[in-house]
Short mmCIF file of C-alpha atoms in Angstrom, two decimals:
data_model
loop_
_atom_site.label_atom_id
_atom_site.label_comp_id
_atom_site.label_asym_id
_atom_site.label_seq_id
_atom_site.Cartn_x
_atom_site.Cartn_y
_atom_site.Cartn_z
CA UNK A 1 0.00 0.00 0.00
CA UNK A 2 0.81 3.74 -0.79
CA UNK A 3 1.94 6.10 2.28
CA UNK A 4 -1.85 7.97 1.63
CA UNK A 5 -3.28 4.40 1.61
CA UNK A 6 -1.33 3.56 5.18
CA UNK A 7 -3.10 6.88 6.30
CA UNK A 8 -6.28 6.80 5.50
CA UNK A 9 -6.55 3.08 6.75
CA UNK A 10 -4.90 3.98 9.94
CA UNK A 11 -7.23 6.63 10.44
CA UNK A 12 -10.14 4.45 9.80
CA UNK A 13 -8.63 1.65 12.41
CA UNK A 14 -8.30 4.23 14.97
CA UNK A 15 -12.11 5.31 14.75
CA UNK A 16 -13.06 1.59 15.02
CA UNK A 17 -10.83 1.83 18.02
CA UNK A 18 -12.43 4.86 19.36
CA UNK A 19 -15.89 3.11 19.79
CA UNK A 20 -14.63 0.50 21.18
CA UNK A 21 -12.67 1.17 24.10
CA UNK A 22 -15.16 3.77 24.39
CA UNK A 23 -17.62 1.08 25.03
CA UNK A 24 -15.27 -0.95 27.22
CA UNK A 25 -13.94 1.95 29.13
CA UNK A 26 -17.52 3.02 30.17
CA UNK A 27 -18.01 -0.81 31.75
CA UNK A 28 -15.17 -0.48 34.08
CA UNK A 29 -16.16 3.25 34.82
CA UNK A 30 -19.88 2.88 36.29
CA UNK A 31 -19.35 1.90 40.04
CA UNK A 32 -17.63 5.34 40.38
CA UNK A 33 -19.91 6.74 38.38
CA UNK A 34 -22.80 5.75 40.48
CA UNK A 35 -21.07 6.62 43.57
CA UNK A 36 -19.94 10.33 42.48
CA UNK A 37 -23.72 11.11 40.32
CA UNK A 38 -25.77 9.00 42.70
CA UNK A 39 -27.43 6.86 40.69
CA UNK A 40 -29.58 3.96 41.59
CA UNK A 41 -28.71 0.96 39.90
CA UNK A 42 -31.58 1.24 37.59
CA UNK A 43 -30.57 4.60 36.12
CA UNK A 44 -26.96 3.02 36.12
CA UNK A 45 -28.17 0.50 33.87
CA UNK A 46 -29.28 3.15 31.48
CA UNK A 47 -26.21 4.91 31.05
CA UNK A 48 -25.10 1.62 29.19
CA UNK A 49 -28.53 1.10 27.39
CA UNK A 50 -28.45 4.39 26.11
CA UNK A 51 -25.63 4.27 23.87
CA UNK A 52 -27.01 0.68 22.86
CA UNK A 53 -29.97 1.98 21.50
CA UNK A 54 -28.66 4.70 19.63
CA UNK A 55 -25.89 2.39 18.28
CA UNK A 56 -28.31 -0.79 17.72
CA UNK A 57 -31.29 1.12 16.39
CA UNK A 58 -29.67 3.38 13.93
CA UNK A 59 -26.88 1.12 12.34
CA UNK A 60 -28.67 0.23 9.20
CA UNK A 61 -29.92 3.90 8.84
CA UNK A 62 -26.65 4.94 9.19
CA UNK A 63 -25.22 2.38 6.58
CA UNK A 64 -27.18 3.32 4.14
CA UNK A 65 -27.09 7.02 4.74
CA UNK A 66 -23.10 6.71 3.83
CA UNK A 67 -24.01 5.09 0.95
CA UNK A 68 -26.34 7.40 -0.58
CA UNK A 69 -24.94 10.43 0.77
CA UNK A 70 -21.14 10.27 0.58
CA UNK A 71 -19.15 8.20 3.33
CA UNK A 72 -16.20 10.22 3.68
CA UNK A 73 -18.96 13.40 4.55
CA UNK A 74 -21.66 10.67 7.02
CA UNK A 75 -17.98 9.83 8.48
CA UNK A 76 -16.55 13.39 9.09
CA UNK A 77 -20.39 14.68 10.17
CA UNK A 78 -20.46 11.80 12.96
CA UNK A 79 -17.10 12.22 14.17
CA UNK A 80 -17.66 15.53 14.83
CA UNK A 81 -20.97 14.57 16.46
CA UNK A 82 -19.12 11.63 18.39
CA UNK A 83 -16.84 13.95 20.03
CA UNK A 84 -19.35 16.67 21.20
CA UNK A 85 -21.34 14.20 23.00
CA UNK A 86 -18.30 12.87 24.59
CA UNK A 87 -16.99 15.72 25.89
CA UNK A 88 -20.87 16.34 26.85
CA UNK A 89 -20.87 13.44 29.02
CA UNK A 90 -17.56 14.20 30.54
CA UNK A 91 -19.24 17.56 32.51
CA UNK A 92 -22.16 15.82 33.22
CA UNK A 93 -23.53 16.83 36.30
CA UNK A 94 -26.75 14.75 36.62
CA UNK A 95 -27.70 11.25 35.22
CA UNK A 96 -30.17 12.90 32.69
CA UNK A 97 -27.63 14.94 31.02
CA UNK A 98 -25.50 11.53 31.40
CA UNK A 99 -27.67 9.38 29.33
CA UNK A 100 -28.98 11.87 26.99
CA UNK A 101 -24.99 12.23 25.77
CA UNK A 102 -24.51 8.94 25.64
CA UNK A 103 -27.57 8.07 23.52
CA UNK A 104 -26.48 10.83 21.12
CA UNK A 105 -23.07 9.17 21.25
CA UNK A 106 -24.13 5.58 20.29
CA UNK A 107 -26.30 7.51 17.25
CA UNK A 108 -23.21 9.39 16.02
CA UNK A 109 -21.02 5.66 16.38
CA UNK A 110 -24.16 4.14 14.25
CA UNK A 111 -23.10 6.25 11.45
CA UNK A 112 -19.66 6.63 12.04
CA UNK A 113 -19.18 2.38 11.96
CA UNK A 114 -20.38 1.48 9.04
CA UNK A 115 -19.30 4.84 6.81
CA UNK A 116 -15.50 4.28 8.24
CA UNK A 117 -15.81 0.18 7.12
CA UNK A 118 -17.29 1.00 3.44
CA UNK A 119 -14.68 3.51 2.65
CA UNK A 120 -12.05 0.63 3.24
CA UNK A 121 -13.90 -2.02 1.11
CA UNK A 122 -14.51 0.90 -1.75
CA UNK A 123 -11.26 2.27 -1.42
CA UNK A 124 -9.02 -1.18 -1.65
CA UNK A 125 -9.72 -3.31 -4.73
CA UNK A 126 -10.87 -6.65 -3.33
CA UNK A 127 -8.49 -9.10 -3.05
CA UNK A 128 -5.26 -9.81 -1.08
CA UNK A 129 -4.98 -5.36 -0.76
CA UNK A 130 -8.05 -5.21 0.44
CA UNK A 131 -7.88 -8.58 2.70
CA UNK A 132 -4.98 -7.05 4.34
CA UNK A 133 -6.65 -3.76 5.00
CA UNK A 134 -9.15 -5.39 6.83
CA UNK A 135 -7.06 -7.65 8.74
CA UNK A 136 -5.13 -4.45 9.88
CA UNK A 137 -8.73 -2.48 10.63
CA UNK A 138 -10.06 -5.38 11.97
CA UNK A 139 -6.81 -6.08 14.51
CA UNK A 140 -6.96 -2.30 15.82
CA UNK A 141 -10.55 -2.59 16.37
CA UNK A 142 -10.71 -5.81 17.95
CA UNK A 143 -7.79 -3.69 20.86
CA UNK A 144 -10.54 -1.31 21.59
CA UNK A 145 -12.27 -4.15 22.95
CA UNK A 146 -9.40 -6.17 24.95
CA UNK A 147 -7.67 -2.93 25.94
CA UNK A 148 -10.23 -0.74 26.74
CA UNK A 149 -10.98 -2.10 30.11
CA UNK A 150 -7.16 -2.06 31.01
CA UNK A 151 -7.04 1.93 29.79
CA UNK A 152 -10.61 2.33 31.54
CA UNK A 153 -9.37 1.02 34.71
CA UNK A 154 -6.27 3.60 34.69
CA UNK A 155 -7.94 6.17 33.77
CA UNK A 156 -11.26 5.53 36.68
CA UNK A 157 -8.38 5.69 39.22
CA UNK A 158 -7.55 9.10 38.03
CA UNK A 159 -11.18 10.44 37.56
CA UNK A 160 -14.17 8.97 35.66
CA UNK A 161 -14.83 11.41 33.51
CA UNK A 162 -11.67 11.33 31.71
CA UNK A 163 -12.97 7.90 30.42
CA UNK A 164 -15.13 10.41 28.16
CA UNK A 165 -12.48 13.13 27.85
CA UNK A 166 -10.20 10.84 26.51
CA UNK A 167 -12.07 9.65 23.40
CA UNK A 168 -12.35 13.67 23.19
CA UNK A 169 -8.48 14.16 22.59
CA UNK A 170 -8.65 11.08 20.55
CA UNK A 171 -11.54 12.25 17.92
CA UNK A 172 -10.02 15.34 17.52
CA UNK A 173 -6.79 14.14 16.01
CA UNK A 174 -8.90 11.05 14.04
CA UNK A 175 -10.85 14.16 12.87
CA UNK A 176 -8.14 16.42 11.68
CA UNK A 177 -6.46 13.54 9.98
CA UNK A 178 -9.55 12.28 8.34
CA UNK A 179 -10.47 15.67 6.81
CA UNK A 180 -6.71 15.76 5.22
CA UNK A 181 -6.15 11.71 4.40
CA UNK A 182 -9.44 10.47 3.17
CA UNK A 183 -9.60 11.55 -0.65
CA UNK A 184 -12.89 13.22 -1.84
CA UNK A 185 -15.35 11.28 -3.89
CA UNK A 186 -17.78 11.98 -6.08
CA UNK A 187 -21.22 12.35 -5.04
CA UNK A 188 -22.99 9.07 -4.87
CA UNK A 189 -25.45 9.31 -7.92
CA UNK A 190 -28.60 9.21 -6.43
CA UNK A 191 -31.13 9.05 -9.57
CA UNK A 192 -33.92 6.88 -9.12
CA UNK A 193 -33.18 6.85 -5.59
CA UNK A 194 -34.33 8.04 -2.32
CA UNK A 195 -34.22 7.70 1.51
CA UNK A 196 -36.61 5.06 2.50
CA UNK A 197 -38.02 7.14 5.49
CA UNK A 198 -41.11 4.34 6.06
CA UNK A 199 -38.63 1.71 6.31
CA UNK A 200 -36.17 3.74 8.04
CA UNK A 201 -38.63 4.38 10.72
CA UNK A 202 -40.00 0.49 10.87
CA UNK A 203 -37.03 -0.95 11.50
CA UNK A 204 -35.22 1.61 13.59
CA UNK A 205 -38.17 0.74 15.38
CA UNK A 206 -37.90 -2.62 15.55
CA UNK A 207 -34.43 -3.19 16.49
CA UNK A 208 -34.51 -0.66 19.05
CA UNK A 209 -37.45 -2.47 20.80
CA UNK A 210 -35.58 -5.62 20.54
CA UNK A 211 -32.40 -4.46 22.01
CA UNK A 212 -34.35 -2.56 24.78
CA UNK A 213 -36.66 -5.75 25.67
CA UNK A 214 -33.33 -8.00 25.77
CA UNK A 215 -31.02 -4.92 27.95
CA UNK A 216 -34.24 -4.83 30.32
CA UNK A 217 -34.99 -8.58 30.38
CA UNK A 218 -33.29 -8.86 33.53
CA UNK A 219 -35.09 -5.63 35.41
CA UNK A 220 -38.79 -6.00 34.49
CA UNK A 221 -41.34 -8.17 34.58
CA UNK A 222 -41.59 -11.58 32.17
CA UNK A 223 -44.98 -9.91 30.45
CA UNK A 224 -43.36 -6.53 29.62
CA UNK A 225 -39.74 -8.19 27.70
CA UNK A 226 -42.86 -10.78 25.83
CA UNK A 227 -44.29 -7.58 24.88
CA UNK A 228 -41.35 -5.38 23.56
CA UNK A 229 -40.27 -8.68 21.79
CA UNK A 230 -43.48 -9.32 20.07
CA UNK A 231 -43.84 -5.63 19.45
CA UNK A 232 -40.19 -5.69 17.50
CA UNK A 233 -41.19 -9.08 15.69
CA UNK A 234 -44.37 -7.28 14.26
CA UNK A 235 -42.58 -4.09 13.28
CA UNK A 236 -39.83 -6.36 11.38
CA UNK A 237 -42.70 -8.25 9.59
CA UNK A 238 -43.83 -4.04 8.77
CA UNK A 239 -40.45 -3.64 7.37
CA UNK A 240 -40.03 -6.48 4.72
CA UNK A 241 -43.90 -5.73 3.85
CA UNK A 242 -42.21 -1.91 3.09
CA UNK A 243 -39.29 -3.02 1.66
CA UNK A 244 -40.75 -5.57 -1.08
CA UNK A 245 -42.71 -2.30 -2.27
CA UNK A 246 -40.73 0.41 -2.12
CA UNK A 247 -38.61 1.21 -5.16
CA UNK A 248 -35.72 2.02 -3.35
CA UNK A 249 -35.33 0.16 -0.62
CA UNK A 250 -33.52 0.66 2.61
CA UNK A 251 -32.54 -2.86 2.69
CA UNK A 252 -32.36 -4.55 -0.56
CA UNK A 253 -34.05 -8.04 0.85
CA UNK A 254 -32.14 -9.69 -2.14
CA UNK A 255 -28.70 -9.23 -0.32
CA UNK A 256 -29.82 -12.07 2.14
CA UNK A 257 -29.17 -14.15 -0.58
CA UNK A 258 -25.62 -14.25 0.32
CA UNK A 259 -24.88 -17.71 2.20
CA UNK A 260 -21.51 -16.14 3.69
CA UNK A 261 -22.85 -12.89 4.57
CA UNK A 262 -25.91 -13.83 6.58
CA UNK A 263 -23.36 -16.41 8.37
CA UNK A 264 -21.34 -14.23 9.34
CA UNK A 265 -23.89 -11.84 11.00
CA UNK A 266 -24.70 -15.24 12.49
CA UNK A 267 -21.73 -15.65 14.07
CA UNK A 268 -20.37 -11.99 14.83
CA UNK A 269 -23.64 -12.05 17.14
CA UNK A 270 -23.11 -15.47 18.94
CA UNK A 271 -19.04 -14.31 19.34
CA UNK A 272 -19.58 -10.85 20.47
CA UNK A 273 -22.08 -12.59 22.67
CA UNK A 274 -19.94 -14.28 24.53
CA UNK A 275 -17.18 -11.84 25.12
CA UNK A 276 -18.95 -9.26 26.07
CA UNK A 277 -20.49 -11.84 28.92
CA UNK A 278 -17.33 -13.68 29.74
CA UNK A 279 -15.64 -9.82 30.16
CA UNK A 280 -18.47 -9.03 32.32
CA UNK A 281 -18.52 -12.53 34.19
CA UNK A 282 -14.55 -12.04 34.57
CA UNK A 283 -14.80 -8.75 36.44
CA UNK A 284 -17.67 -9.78 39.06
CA UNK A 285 -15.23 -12.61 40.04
CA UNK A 286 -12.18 -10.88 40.35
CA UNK A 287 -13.65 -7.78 41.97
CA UNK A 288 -16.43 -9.35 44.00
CA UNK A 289 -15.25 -12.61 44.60
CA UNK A 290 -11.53 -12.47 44.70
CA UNK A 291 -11.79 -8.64 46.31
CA UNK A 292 -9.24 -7.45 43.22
CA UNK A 293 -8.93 -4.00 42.76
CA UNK A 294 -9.94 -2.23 39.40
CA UNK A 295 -6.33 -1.51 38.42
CA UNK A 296 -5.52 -5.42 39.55
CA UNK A 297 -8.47 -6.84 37.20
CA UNK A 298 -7.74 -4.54 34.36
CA UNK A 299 -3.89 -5.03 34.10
CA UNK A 300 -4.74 -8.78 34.59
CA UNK A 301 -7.02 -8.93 31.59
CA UNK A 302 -4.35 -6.89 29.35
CA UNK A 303 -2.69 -10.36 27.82
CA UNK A 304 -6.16 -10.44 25.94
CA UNK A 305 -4.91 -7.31 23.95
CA UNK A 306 -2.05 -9.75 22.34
CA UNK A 307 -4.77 -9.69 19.15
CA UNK A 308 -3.55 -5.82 18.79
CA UNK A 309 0.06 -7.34 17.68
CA UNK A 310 -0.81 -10.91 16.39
CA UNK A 311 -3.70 -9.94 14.31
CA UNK A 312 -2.04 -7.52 11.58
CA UNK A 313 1.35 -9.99 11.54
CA UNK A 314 0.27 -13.48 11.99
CA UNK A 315 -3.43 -13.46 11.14
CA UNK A 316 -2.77 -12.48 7.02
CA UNK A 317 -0.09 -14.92 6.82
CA UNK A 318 -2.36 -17.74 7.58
CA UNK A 319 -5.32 -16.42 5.77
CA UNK A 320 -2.73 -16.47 2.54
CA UNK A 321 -1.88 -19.97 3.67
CA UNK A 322 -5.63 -21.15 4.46
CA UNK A 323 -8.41 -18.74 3.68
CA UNK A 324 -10.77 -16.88 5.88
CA UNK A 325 -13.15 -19.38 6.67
CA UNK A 326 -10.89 -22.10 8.46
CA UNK A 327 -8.92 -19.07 10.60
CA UNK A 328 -12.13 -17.65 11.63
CA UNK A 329 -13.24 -21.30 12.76
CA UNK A 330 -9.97 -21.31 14.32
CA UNK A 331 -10.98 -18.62 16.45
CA UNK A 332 -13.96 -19.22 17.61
CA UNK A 333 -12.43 -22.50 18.98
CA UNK A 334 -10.39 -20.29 20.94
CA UNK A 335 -13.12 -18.33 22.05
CA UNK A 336 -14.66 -22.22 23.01
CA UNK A 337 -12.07 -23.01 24.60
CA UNK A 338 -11.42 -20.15 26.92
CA UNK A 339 -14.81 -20.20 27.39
CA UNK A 340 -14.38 -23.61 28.89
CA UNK A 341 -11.27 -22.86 30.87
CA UNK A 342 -12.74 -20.29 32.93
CA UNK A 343 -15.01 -22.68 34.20
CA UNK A 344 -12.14 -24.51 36.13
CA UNK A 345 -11.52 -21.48 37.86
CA UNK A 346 -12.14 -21.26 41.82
CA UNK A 347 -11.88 -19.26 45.03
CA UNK A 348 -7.95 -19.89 45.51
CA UNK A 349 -6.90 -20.23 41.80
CA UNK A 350 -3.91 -18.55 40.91
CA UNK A 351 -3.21 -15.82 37.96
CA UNK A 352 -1.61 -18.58 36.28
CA UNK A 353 -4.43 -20.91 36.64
CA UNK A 354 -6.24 -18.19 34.89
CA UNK A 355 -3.95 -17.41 31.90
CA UNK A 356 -4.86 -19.79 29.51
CA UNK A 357 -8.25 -18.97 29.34
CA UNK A 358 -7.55 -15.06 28.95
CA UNK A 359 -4.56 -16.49 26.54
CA UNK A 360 -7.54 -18.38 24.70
CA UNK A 361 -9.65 -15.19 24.09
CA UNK A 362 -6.71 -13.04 22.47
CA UNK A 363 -6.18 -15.39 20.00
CA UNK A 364 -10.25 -15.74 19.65
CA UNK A 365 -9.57 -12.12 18.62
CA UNK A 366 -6.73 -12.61 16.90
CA UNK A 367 -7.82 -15.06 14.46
CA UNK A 368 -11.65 -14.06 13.90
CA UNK A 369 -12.42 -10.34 13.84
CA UNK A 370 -10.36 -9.63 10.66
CA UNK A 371 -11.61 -12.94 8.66
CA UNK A 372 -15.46 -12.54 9.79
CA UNK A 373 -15.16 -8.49 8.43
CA UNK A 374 -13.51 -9.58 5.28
CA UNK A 375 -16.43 -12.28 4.85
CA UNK A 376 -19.18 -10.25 5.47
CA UNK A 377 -18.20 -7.30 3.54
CA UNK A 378 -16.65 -9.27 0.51
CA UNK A 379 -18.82 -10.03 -2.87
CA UNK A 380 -21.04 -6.97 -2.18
CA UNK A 381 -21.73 -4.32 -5.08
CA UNK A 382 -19.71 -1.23 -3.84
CA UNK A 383 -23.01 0.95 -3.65
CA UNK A 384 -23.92 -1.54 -0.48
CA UNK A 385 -20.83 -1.60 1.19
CA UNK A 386 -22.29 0.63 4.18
CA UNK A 387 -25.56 -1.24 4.34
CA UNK A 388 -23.17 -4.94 4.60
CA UNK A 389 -20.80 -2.79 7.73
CA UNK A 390 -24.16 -1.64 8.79
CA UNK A 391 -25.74 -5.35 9.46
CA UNK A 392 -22.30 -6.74 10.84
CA UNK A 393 -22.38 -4.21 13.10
CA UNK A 394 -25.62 -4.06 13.80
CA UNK A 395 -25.32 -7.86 15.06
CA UNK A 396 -22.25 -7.32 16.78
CA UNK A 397 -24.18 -4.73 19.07
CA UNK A 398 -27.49 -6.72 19.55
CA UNK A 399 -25.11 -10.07 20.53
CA UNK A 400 -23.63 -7.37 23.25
CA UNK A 401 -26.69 -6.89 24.43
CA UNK A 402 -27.93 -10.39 24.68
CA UNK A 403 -24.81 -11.96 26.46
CA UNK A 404 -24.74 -9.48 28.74
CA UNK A 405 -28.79 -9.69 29.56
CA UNK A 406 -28.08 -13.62 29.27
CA UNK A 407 -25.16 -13.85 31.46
CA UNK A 408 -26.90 -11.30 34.58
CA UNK A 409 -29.78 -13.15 34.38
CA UNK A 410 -28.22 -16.21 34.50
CA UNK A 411 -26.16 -15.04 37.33
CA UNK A 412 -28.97 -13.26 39.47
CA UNK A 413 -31.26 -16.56 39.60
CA UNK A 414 -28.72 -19.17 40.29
CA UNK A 415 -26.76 -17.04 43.12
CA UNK A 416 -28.62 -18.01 46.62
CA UNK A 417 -26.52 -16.05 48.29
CA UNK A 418 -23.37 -13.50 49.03
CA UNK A 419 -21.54 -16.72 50.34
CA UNK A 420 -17.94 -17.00 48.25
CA UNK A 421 -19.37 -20.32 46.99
CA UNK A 422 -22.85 -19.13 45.98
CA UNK A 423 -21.35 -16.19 43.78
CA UNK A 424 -18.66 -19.19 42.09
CA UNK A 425 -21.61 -21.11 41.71
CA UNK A 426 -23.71 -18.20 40.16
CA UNK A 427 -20.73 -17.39 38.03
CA UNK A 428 -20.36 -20.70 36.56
CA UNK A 429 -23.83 -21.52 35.83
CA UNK A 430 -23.49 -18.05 33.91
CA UNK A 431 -20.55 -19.42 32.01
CA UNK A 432 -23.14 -21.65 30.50
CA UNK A 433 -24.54 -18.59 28.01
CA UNK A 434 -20.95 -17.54 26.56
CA UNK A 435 -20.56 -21.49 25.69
CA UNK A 436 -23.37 -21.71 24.39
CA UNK A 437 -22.93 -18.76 22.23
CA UNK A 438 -19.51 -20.08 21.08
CA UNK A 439 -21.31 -23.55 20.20
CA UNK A 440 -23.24 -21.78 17.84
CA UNK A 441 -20.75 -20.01 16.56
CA UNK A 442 -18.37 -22.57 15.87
CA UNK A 443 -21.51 -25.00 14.41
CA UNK A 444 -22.28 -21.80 11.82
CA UNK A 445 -18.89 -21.39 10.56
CA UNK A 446 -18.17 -24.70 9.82
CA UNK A 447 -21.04 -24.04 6.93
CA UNK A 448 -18.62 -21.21 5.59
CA UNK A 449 -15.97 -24.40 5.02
CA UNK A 450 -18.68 -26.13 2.72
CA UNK A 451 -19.74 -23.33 1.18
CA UNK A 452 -15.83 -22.97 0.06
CA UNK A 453 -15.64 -26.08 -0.79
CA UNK A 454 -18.01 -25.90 -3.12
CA UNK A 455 -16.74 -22.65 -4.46
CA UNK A 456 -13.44 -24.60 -5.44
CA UNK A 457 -15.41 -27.02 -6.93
CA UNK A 458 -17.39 -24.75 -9.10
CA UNK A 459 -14.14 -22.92 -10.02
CA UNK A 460 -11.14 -24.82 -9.52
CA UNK A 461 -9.20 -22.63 -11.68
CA UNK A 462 -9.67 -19.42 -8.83
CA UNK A 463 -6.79 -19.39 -6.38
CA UNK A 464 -6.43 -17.31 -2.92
CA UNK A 465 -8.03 -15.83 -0.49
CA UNK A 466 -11.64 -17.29 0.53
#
């Protein structure tokens, strides 16, 4: 790649980066912000399901917005947007202003996602460039996630709200950079088309109901999660009515076609699932059961963030040796197997007894996050390059949400009491979700290896990258 290429991409990586130790950050963050705002645990609870919804809801809107409107202008606008809020919920006062900022942040991250991902797939000719690209976005994105609780922890010891000040400093430079590094395009010709505001609205909607009846499952009452559900359900049946209608739809229903892309929504759900609840699951036993301090459970969880230097070396090398779809099954192994490996874990067990699993779930993020984007994304037409980042991401938030409403639940109803062995037992019959997500996962992408198979068959003559 070109010096402008390296630039642009590494700009790119870094936003991907931004949301996600933004997201991570904010976990580790929330006992001190309850004590300091004084928030009862059920307000608490929103400052997290805020920013879901705005992220959840809006990620197809958002997709599709780039792709209509320009993505290097959706990018720059929610940036912007993305940094405001931040720095909004930095001097918030009151858990009102709190959530409100965060909300508007999760909106501005819809956008921002799936604009930053489509100018990467447009931008790099598909193929080995391209496939590298990705690997390289996908490996700085996947360290927001595994180092975002280490930096969160650090940075809660100083003062919480610098956990929002930092993504501040942070989007200013991604934003300066951006404006100069990411070339201007055309605008997208939009004859014959238009914003799909019905459909829009349906399924915005729809998935924010969803999301909210999973994030809530574990605070209301049985009949009123059965109700949001059901509610969401009928809106999405509203949608594909609009959609077969309309002449330009929001989601082209034709693009489900795709064997490889729905499977890998499939299983970017099931494997965020189960991080995001085994990270959770992790903390509650160091802090609450071991009595580790924030800094102690953070810098213990920092060998996860080995994906930020194995993913962009290793992980191309053996996707040139064996294809995307057999390293991404390699991963989610991992992710199986630390899964597993955690469950051995008990009231006296050592750091060391611990490593392997935390070991296990680097590589999980080594090996899958760069393979699963290139999948999803690749054999798209370039006008629907948002709308594919805007489903993969889409899924990645909703499995978020339902591993960590799985996993508390879970937790809550098989913990009798605040005796050490109660919680261990409560956290291993919680354990039981993130497996069961990584079952799934591993079970779905062993379709994508007959699916190549069959590709090779059909066209023995192609050689490469899956």
């Amino acid at each position: 790649m070109k010096a402008r290429e390296w630039g642009v991409l590494l700009v790119l990586s870094g936003a991907i980066f931004l949301e996600g130790i933004d997201i991570a950050m904010l976990n580790i963050a929330l006992p001190s912000i309850r004590d300091d705002l004084g928030l009862s645990t059920g307000s608490l609870q929103w400052v997290v399901s805020a920013y879901v919804l705005g992220y959840g809801g809006f990620m197809l809107l958002g997709g599709r917005t780039a792709d209509l409107l320009g993505r290097r202008r959706v990018f720059l606008i929610a940036l912007l947007v993305f940094l405001l809020f931040s720095g909004l919920g930095g001097l918030a006062e009151n858990g009102a202003t709190l959530i409100a900022a965060r909300f508007v942040t999760g909106l501005a991250a819809a956008f921002m996602t799936p604009a930053g991902l489509s100018i990467i797939t447009t931008g790099f000719e598909e193929g080995p460039k391209r496939d590298r690209a990705l690997m390289v976005y996908g490996a700085i994105g996947a360290g927001g996630f595994t180092l975002g609780m280490v930096i969160g922890g650090l940075l809660t010891t100083l003062d919480w709200r610098w956990v929002f000040f930092m993504p501040v400093g942070l989007s200013l430079v991604l934003l300066i950079a951006a404006s100069v590094l990411i070339p201007r395009s055309p605008r997208p010709d939009r004859t014959g088309k238009r914003f799909d505001l019905l459909g829009g609205l349906t399924i915005t909607a729809a998935v924010v109901l969803l999301v909210l009846g999973v994030e809530r499952a574990t605070h209301v009452g049985v009949g009123w999660t059965v109700g949001a559900i059901a509610a969401s359900l009928a809106l999405v049946g509203a949608f594909v009515a609009v959609e077969r209608r309309t002449a330009s739809p929001l989601v082209r229903l034709g693009i489900f076609r795709s064997g490889s892309l729905v499977r890998a929504n499939v299983i970017g759900m099931m494997f965020i699932a189960g991080f995001f609840g085994f990270q959770f699951l992790v903390v509650l036993y160091l802090q609450e059961l071991r009595g580790w301090s924030t800094i102690e459970a953070s810098l213990a969880m920092l060998i996860m963030g080995i994906d930020v230097a194995l993913a962009p070396t290793l992980t191309p090398r053996l996707v040139r040796r064996f294809g995307n779809a057999p390293v991404l099954l390699a991963g989610l192994v991992f992710a199986l197997l630390g899964f597993a490996l955690f469950l051995t874990a008990g009231t006296g067990t050592s750091y060391w007894g611990m490593l392997p699993s935390l070991v296990s779930m680097g590589m999980a993020f080594t090996l899958a996050y760069g393979p699963l984007t290139i999948i999803a994304t690749n054999g798209i037409d370039e006008e629907e390059q948002g709308l594919a980042g805007g489903l993969l991401y889409t899924s990645f938030q909703f499995g978020a949400a339902i591993g960590l409403a799985g996993v508390a639940a879970v937790n809550v109803a098989a913990t009798a009491s605040g005796a050490d062995q109660d919680l261990l037992a409560g956290y291993r019959a919680a354990m039981v979700v993130p497996l069961a997500a990584a079952v799934i996962a591993v079970v779905v992408g062993a379709f994508n290896l007959r699916g190549r198979a069959k590709e090779a068959a059909a066209e023995p003559e192609l050689v490469g990258v899956a």
